[in-house]
PDB file of C-alpha atoms in Angstrom:
ATOM      1  CA  MET U  11      -3.528 -33.557   9.874  1.00 62.00           C
ATOM      2  CA  ALA U  12      -6.276 -32.197  11.605  1.00 72.00           C
ATOM      3  CA  SER U  13      -5.975 -31.800  15.316  1.00 89.00           C
ATOM      4  CA  PRO U  14      -6.693 -28.795  18.083  1.00 91.00           C
ATOM      5  CA  ALA U  15      -3.208 -30.368  19.163  1.00 92.00           C
ATOM      6  CA  ALA U  16      -1.503 -29.966  16.218  1.00 95.00           C
ATOM      7  CA  ASP U  17      -3.129 -26.088  16.078  1.00 95.00           C
ATOM      8  CA  ASP U  18      -1.841 -24.835  18.838  1.00 94.00           C
ATOM      9  CA  TYR U  19       1.630 -26.387  18.455  1.00 96.00           C
ATOM     10  CA  LEU U  20       1.505 -24.000  15.294  1.00 97.00           C
ATOM     11  CA  LYS U  21      -0.124 -21.095  16.751  1.00 96.00           C
ATOM     12  CA  THR U  22       2.727 -21.533  19.424  1.00 96.00           C
ATOM     13  CA  VAL U  23       5.340 -21.597  16.985  1.00 97.00           C
ATOM     14  CA  TYR U  24       3.693 -18.164  14.903  1.00 97.00           C
ATOM     15  CA  ALA U  25       3.411 -16.266  18.372  1.00 94.00           C
ATOM     16  CA  HIS U  26       7.088 -17.009  19.574  1.00 94.00           C
ATOM     17  CA  THR U  27       8.771 -14.965  16.518  1.00 92.00           C
ATOM     18  CA  GLU U  28       5.644 -12.079  16.725  1.00 93.00           C
ATOM     19  CA  TRP U  29       7.449  -9.873  18.816  1.00 92.00           C
ATOM     20  CA  GLN U  30      10.972 -11.264  18.856  1.00 91.00           C
ATOM     21  CA  ASP U  31      13.149 -12.837  15.862  1.00 90.00           C
ATOM     22  CA  ALA U  32      14.979 -15.938  17.801  1.00 92.00           C
ATOM     23  CA  PRO U  33      13.476 -19.513  16.174  1.00 94.00           C
ATOM     24  CA  ILE U  34      11.980 -21.468  18.845  1.00 96.00           C
ATOM     25  CA  THR U  35      13.986 -24.306  19.181  1.00 95.00           C
ATOM     26  CA  PRO U  36      11.468 -27.944  20.354  1.00 94.00           C
ATOM     27  CA  SER U  37      13.021 -27.575  24.572  1.00 94.00           C
ATOM     28  CA  VAL U  38      11.690 -23.550  24.125  1.00 95.00           C
ATOM     29  CA  LEU U  39       8.722 -25.062  22.619  1.00 95.00           C
ATOM     30  CA  ALA U  40       7.984 -27.747  24.892  1.00 95.00           C
ATOM     31  CA  GLY U  41       8.365 -25.300  27.667  1.00 95.00           C
ATOM     32  CA  LYS U  42       5.707 -23.357  26.878  1.00 93.00           C
ATOM     33  CA  LEU U  43       2.962 -26.377  26.217  1.00 93.00           C
ATOM     34  CA  GLY U  44       3.954 -27.694  28.979  1.00 93.00           C
ATOM     35  CA  ILE U  45       4.667 -31.417  27.105  1.00 94.00           C
ATOM     36  CA  ALA U  46       7.456 -33.300  27.632  1.00 95.00           C
ATOM     37  CA  PRO U  47      10.577 -32.910  24.678  1.00 93.00           C
ATOM     38  CA  SER U  48       9.894 -36.263  24.177  1.00 93.00           C
ATOM     39  CA  SER U  49       6.182 -35.759  23.064  1.00 95.00           C
ATOM     40  CA  VAL U  50       6.994 -32.951  21.037  1.00 94.00           C
ATOM     41  CA  THR U  51       9.742 -34.368  19.584  1.00 93.00           C
ATOM     42  CA  GLU U  52       7.465 -36.555  18.087  1.00 94.00           C
ATOM     43  CA  MET U  53       4.222 -34.274  16.993  1.00 96.00           C
ATOM     44  CA  VAL U  54       7.010 -31.834  15.343  1.00 95.00           C
ATOM     45  CA  LYS U  55       7.791 -34.707  12.687  1.00 94.00           C
ATOM     46  CA  LYS U  56       4.394 -35.533  12.540  1.00 95.00           C
ATOM     47  CA  LEU U  57       3.668 -31.298  11.191  1.00 96.00           C
ATOM     48  CA  ALA U  58       6.957 -31.673   9.026  1.00 96.00           C
ATOM     49  CA  ALA U  59       6.091 -35.052   7.432  1.00 95.00           C
ATOM     50  CA  ALA U  60       2.821 -32.574   6.578  1.00 96.00           C
ATOM     51  CA  GLY U  61       3.918 -30.075   5.482  1.00 97.00           C
ATOM     52  CA  LEU U  62       3.448 -27.684   7.746  1.00 97.00           C
ATOM     53  CA  VAL U  63       6.786 -26.999   9.607  1.00 97.00           C
ATOM     54  CA  SER U  64      10.556 -27.334   8.719  1.00 96.00           C
ATOM     55  CA  HIS U  65      12.498 -28.378  11.629  1.00 91.00           C
ATOM     56  CA  VAL U  66      16.340 -30.227  11.562  1.00 87.00           C
ATOM     57  CA  PRO U  67      17.506 -32.640  14.715  1.00 84.00           C
ATOM     58  CA  TYR U  68      17.863 -30.351  17.900  1.00 82.00           C
ATOM     59  CA  GLY U  69      17.624 -26.991  15.160  1.00 91.00           C
ATOM     60  CA  ALA U  70      14.768 -24.845  14.696  1.00 95.00           C
ATOM     61  CA  VAL U  71      11.042 -25.233  14.384  1.00 96.00           C
ATOM     62  CA  ARG U  72      10.371 -22.955  11.929  1.00 96.00           C
ATOM     63  CA  LEU U  73       5.995 -22.757   9.680  1.00 97.00           C
ATOM     64  CA  THR U  74       6.124 -23.554   6.292  1.00 97.00           C
ATOM     65  CA  ASP U  75       3.514 -21.278   4.141  1.00 97.00           C
ATOM     66  CA  ALA U  76       1.136 -23.873   4.682  1.00 97.00           C
ATOM     67  CA  GLY U  77       1.615 -23.796   8.254  1.00 97.00           C
ATOM     68  CA  THR U  78       2.106 -19.313   8.619  1.00 97.00           C
ATOM     69  CA  GLN U  79      -1.835 -20.329   6.997  1.00 96.00           C
ATOM     70  CA  ARG U  80      -2.879 -22.474   9.555  1.00 96.00           C
ATOM     71  CA  ALA U  81      -1.330 -20.470  13.003  1.00 97.00           C
ATOM     72  CA  LEU U  82      -2.653 -17.179  11.895  1.00 97.00           C
ATOM     73  CA  ALA U  83      -6.500 -18.700  11.405  1.00 96.00           C
ATOM     74  CA  MET U  84      -5.710 -20.271  14.923  1.00 96.00           C
ATOM     75  CA  VAL U  85      -4.866 -16.750  16.092  1.00 97.00           C
ATOM     76  CA  ARG U  86      -7.397 -15.279  14.049  1.00 97.00           C
ATOM     77  CA  ARG U  87      -9.885 -17.489  16.185  1.00 97.00           C
ATOM     78  CA  HIS U  88      -8.157 -17.194  19.714  1.00 97.00           C
ATOM     79  CA  ARG U  89      -7.690 -13.473  19.802  1.00 98.00           C
ATOM     80  CA  LEU U  90     -11.653 -12.842  18.623  1.00 98.00           C
ATOM     81  CA  ILE U  91     -12.855 -14.796  21.078  1.00 98.00           C
ATOM     82  CA  GLU U  92     -10.592 -12.567  23.810  1.00 98.00           C
ATOM     83  CA  THR U  93     -11.933  -8.949  22.765  1.00 98.00           C
ATOM     84  CA  TRP U  94     -15.493 -10.487  22.480  1.00 98.00           C
ATOM     85  CA  LEU U  95     -15.186 -12.562  26.014  1.00 98.00           C
ATOM     86  CA  VAL U  96     -13.885  -8.563  27.081  1.00 97.00           C
ATOM     87  CA  ARG U  97     -16.359  -5.946  25.027  1.00 97.00           C
ATOM     88  CA  GLU U  98     -19.950  -8.253  25.395  1.00 97.00           C
ATOM     89  CA  PHE U  99     -19.161 -10.392  28.721  1.00 97.00           C
ATOM     90  CA  ASP U 100     -17.258  -8.215  30.365  1.00 96.00           C
ATOM     91  CA  TYR U 101     -14.161  -9.732  31.497  1.00 97.00           C
ATOM     92  CA  GLY U 102     -11.152  -9.065  32.557  1.00 96.00           C
ATOM     93  CA  TRP U 103      -7.882  -8.741  30.102  1.00 96.00           C
ATOM     94  CA  ASP U 104      -6.521 -11.183  32.867  1.00 96.00           C
ATOM     95  CA  GLU U 105      -9.114 -13.802  32.145  1.00 96.00           C
ATOM     96  CA  VAL U 106      -9.762 -14.186  28.679  1.00 96.00           C
ATOM     97  CA  HIS U 107      -6.710 -16.584  28.248  1.00 94.00           C
ATOM     98  CA  ASP U 108      -7.345 -19.883  29.236  1.00 93.00           C
ATOM     99  CA  GLU U 109     -11.458 -19.341  28.009  1.00 95.00           C
ATOM    100  CA  ALA U 110     -10.353 -18.562  24.225  1.00 96.00           C
ATOM    101  CA  GLU U 111      -7.844 -21.415  24.633  1.00 94.00           C
ATOM    102  CA  VAL U 112     -10.722 -23.565  24.904  1.00 94.00           C
ATOM    103  CA  LEU U 113     -13.362 -22.059  22.769  1.00 96.00           C
ATOM    104  CA  GLU U 114     -11.053 -21.169  19.768  1.00 95.00           C
ATOM    105  CA  HIS U 115     -11.357 -25.089  19.438  1.00 93.00           C
ATOM    106  CA  THR U 116     -15.393 -25.263  18.950  1.00 93.00           C
ATOM    107  CA  ILE U 117     -16.997 -22.389  17.627  1.00 94.00           C
ATOM    108  CA  SER U 118     -18.135 -22.918  14.185  1.00 95.00           C
ATOM    109  CA  ASP U 119     -16.461 -19.908  11.142  1.00 95.00           C
ATOM    110  CA  ARG U 120     -20.052 -19.356  11.154  1.00 97.00           C
ATOM    111  CA  LEU U 121     -19.961 -17.792  14.469  1.00 97.00           C
ATOM    112  CA  LEU U 122     -16.496 -16.421  14.200  1.00 97.00           C
ATOM    113  CA  GLU U 123     -17.576 -14.328  11.578  1.00 97.00           C
ATOM    114  CA  GLY U 124     -20.222 -13.670  13.184  1.00 97.00           C
ATOM    115  CA  ILE U 125     -18.501 -12.266  16.077  1.00 98.00           C
ATOM    116  CA  ASP U 126     -16.268 -10.493  13.930  1.00 98.00           C
ATOM    117  CA  GLU U 127     -18.750  -8.435  12.243  1.00 97.00           C
ATOM    118  CA  ARG U 128     -20.636  -7.850  15.430  1.00 97.00           C
ATOM    119  CA  LEU U 129     -17.337  -6.100  17.172  1.00 98.00           C
ATOM    120  CA  GLY U 130     -17.003  -3.854  13.811  1.00 97.00           C
ATOM    121  CA  ARG U 131     -14.060  -5.944  12.823  1.00 97.00           C
ATOM    122  CA  PRO U 132     -11.809  -4.967  15.409  1.00 97.00           C
ATOM    123  CA  ARG U 133      -7.076  -5.084  14.330  1.00 96.00           C
ATOM    124  CA  PHE U 134      -6.354  -5.825  17.541  1.00 97.00           C
ATOM    125  CA  ASP U 135      -7.684  -7.748  20.755  1.00 97.00           C
ATOM    126  CA  PRO U 136      -7.151  -6.477  24.577  1.00 97.00           C
ATOM    127  CA  HIS U 137      -3.503  -7.374  25.163  1.00 97.00           C
ATOM    128  CA  GLY U 138      -2.479  -5.414  21.547  1.00 97.00           C
ATOM    129  CA  ASP U 139      -2.041  -8.451  19.961  1.00 96.00           C
ATOM    130  CA  ALA U 140      -2.727  -8.455  16.225  1.00 96.00           C
ATOM    131  CA  ILE U 141      -5.652 -10.627  14.389  1.00 97.00           C
ATOM    132  CA  PRO U 142      -5.227 -11.384  11.466  1.00 97.00           C
ATOM    133  CA  ASP U 143      -8.095 -10.366   9.129  1.00 95.00           C
ATOM    134  CA  ALA U 144     -10.222 -13.396   7.376  1.00 93.00           C
ATOM    135  CA  SER U 145      -7.373 -13.967   4.542  1.00 93.00           C
ATOM    136  CA  GLY U 146      -4.302 -13.842   7.441  1.00 93.00           C
ATOM    137  CA  VAL U 147      -2.778 -10.287   6.729  1.00 94.00           C
ATOM    138  CA  VAL U 148      -1.798  -8.399   9.872  1.00 93.00           C
ATOM    139  CA  GLU U 149      -1.162  -4.815  10.550  1.00 88.00           C
ATOM    140  CA  ARG U 150       1.336  -4.184  13.614  1.00 86.00           C
ATOM    141  CA  GLU U 151       2.340  -0.301  13.199  1.00 91.00           C
ATOM    142  CA  PRO U 152       7.190  -0.842  14.617  1.00 95.00           C
ATOM    143  CA  PHE U 153       7.757  -1.730  18.309  1.00 96.00           C
ATOM    144  CA  VAL U 154      10.158  -2.073  21.128  1.00 97.00           C
ATOM    145  CA  LEU U 155      10.133  -4.057  23.526  1.00 97.00           C
ATOM    146  CA  LEU U 156       9.808  -2.272  27.729  1.00 97.00           C
ATOM    147  CA  ALA U 157      13.324  -3.495  27.929  1.00 96.00           C
ATOM    148  CA  ASP U 158      15.288  -2.317  25.362  1.00 96.00           C
ATOM    149  CA  ALA U 159      13.816   0.965  25.191  1.00 97.00           C
ATOM    150  CA  PRO U 160      16.803   3.874  26.500  1.00 97.00           C
ATOM    151  CA  ALA U 161      15.882   6.172  28.871  1.00 96.00           C
ATOM    152  CA  GLY U 162      14.202   8.918  27.504  1.00 96.00           C
ATOM    153  CA  HIS U 163      12.336   7.132  24.511  1.00 97.00           C
ATOM    154  CA  VAL U 164       8.682   8.324  24.867  1.00 97.00           C
ATOM    155  CA  GLY U 165       5.552   5.104  23.271  1.00 97.00           C
ATOM    156  CA  HIS U 166       2.385   4.505  23.906  1.00 97.00           C
ATOM    157  CA  VAL U 167       1.939   0.706  24.864  1.00 98.00           C
ATOM    158  CA  LEU U 168       1.295  -1.422  22.300  1.00 97.00           C
ATOM    159  CA  ARG U 169       0.881  -4.985  23.760  1.00 97.00           C
ATOM    160  CA  VAL U 170       1.243  -6.470  27.078  1.00 97.00           C
ATOM    161  CA  ASP U 171       2.329 -10.142  27.332  1.00 95.00           C
ATOM    162  CA  ASP U 172      -0.787 -12.469  28.566  1.00 92.00           C
ATOM    163  CA  ARG U 173       0.561 -15.710  30.161  1.00 89.00           C
ATOM    164  CA  ASP U 174       0.719 -14.074  33.368  1.00 94.00           C
ATOM    165  CA  PRO U 175      -2.768 -13.063  34.904  1.00 95.00           C
ATOM    166  CA  ASP U 176      -1.280 -12.213  38.003  1.00 96.00           C
ATOM    167  CA  LEU U 177       1.295  -9.169  35.881  1.00 97.00           C
ATOM    168  CA  LEU U 178      -1.245  -8.306  33.865  1.00 97.00           C
ATOM    169  CA  ARG U 179      -3.485  -7.609  37.352  1.00 96.00           C
ATOM    170  CA  ALA U 180      -1.008  -5.398  38.986  1.00 97.00           C
ATOM    171  CA  LEU U 181       0.296  -3.422  35.672  1.00 97.00           C
ATOM    172  CA  GLU U 182      -3.098  -2.367  35.700  1.00 96.00           C
ATOM    173  CA  GLY U 183      -3.536  -1.294  39.276  1.00 95.00           C
ATOM    174  CA  ALA U 184      -0.101   0.476  38.315  1.00 95.00           C
ATOM    175  CA  GLY U 185      -2.115   2.177  35.251  1.00 95.00           C
ATOM    176  CA  VAL U 186      -0.627   0.232  32.018  1.00 96.00           C
ATOM    177  CA  GLU U 187      -3.259  -0.393  30.260  1.00 95.00           C
ATOM    178  CA  ILE U 188      -2.485  -0.579  26.013  1.00 97.00           C
ATOM    179  CA  GLY U 189      -2.492   3.043  24.558  1.00 96.00           C
ATOM    180  CA  THR U 190      -1.291   4.352  27.618  1.00 96.00           C
ATOM    181  CA  THR U 191       1.423   6.592  27.323  1.00 96.00           C
ATOM    182  CA  LEU U 192       4.617   5.816  28.777  1.00 96.00           C
ATOM    183  CA  ALA U 193       8.443   7.716  29.358  1.00 97.00           C
ATOM    184  CA  VAL U 194      11.498   5.820  30.439  1.00 97.00           C
ATOM    185  CA  THR U 195      13.301   7.046  32.680  1.00 95.00           C
ATOM    186  CA  ALA U 196      16.865   5.841  34.228  1.00 92.00           C
ATOM    187  CA  ASP U 197      14.831   4.407  37.021  1.00 90.00           C
ATOM    188  CA  GLY U 198      11.548   3.433  35.973  1.00 91.00           C
ATOM    189  CA  VAL U 199       8.750   5.099  33.151  1.00 96.00           C
ATOM    190  CA  ARG U 200       6.603   8.367  33.754  1.00 96.00           C
ATOM    191  CA  LEU U 201       3.199   7.898  33.492  1.00 94.00           C
ATOM    192  CA  GLY U 202       1.429  11.776  32.793  1.00 89.00           C
ATOM    193  CA  GLU U 203       3.665  13.265  35.036  1.00 90.00           C
ATOM    194  CA  THR U 204       4.021  10.925  38.012  1.00 92.00           C
ATOM    195  CA  ASP U 205       7.800   8.881  38.310  1.00 94.00           C
ATOM    196  CA  THR U 206       6.310   4.998  38.388  1.00 92.00           C
ATOM    197  CA  VAL U 207       7.869   1.806  39.052  1.00 91.00           C
ATOM    198  CA  LEU U 208       6.382  -0.971  37.205  1.00 95.00           C
ATOM    199  CA  PRO U 209       6.320  -4.177  38.718  1.00 95.00           C
ATOM    200  CA  ASP U 210       8.974  -6.765  38.474  1.00 95.00           C
ATOM    201  CA  GLY U 211       8.982  -8.774  35.326  1.00 96.00           C
ATOM    202  CA  SER U 212       6.828  -5.114  33.630  1.00 97.00           C
ATOM    203  CA  ASP U 213      10.410  -5.159  31.427  1.00 96.00           C
ATOM    204  CA  ASP U 214       9.749  -8.239  29.563  1.00 96.00           C
ATOM    205  CA  VAL U 215       6.018  -8.364  28.880  1.00 97.00           C
ATOM    206  CA  VAL U 216       5.753  -4.569  27.462  1.00 98.00           C
ATOM    207  CA  TRP U 217       6.048  -3.377  24.390  1.00 98.00           C
ATOM    208  CA  LEU U 218       5.939   0.027  23.240  1.00 98.00           C
ATOM    209  CA  SER U 219       5.389   1.819  20.198  1.00 97.00           C
ATOM    210  CA  ALA U 220       9.343   2.637  18.439  1.00 95.00           C
TER     211      ALA U 220
END
């Protein structure tokens, strides 16, 4: 079943469990996609019939091996395009998600390979998400969500969720970017020698090295 909508579903299911372990439910999937639950139910049935997901009524939606491979291919497209837009066209990291959502369905495999080669085969996109290679292999180091990091933990920023452009801009303004070293304190974080309180919501969108 070849369709942009199916690819978006598979990509969303994959991304949901990429940085945490809880499986995605149809209601959560509907919220992430901004689609009515009834429409999600119908599409999940179609994906299951095509062998791309496994699902029981009211239960979690999980990718099959075939679904995972297809999701990884779409994730690779999306993240390479984001990286391309930042490096080649001076987009900000808060500007690329929606643009990549459109372009990922339109560019050819040949152009995607050319982008990957031109960029030097990058392993991570501007938000720190791993870019699968052409065979679907993903490299990622151990991580911890900032909200779960205890006081005294020191790590560098591995990933920042890209769903909220305003929060991305606020974090950038606070000096947080991929690779920034943060020390978790009882009252916030320390960047270098400076104690800092990050913008509201940061604890749930920033991942540090474990």
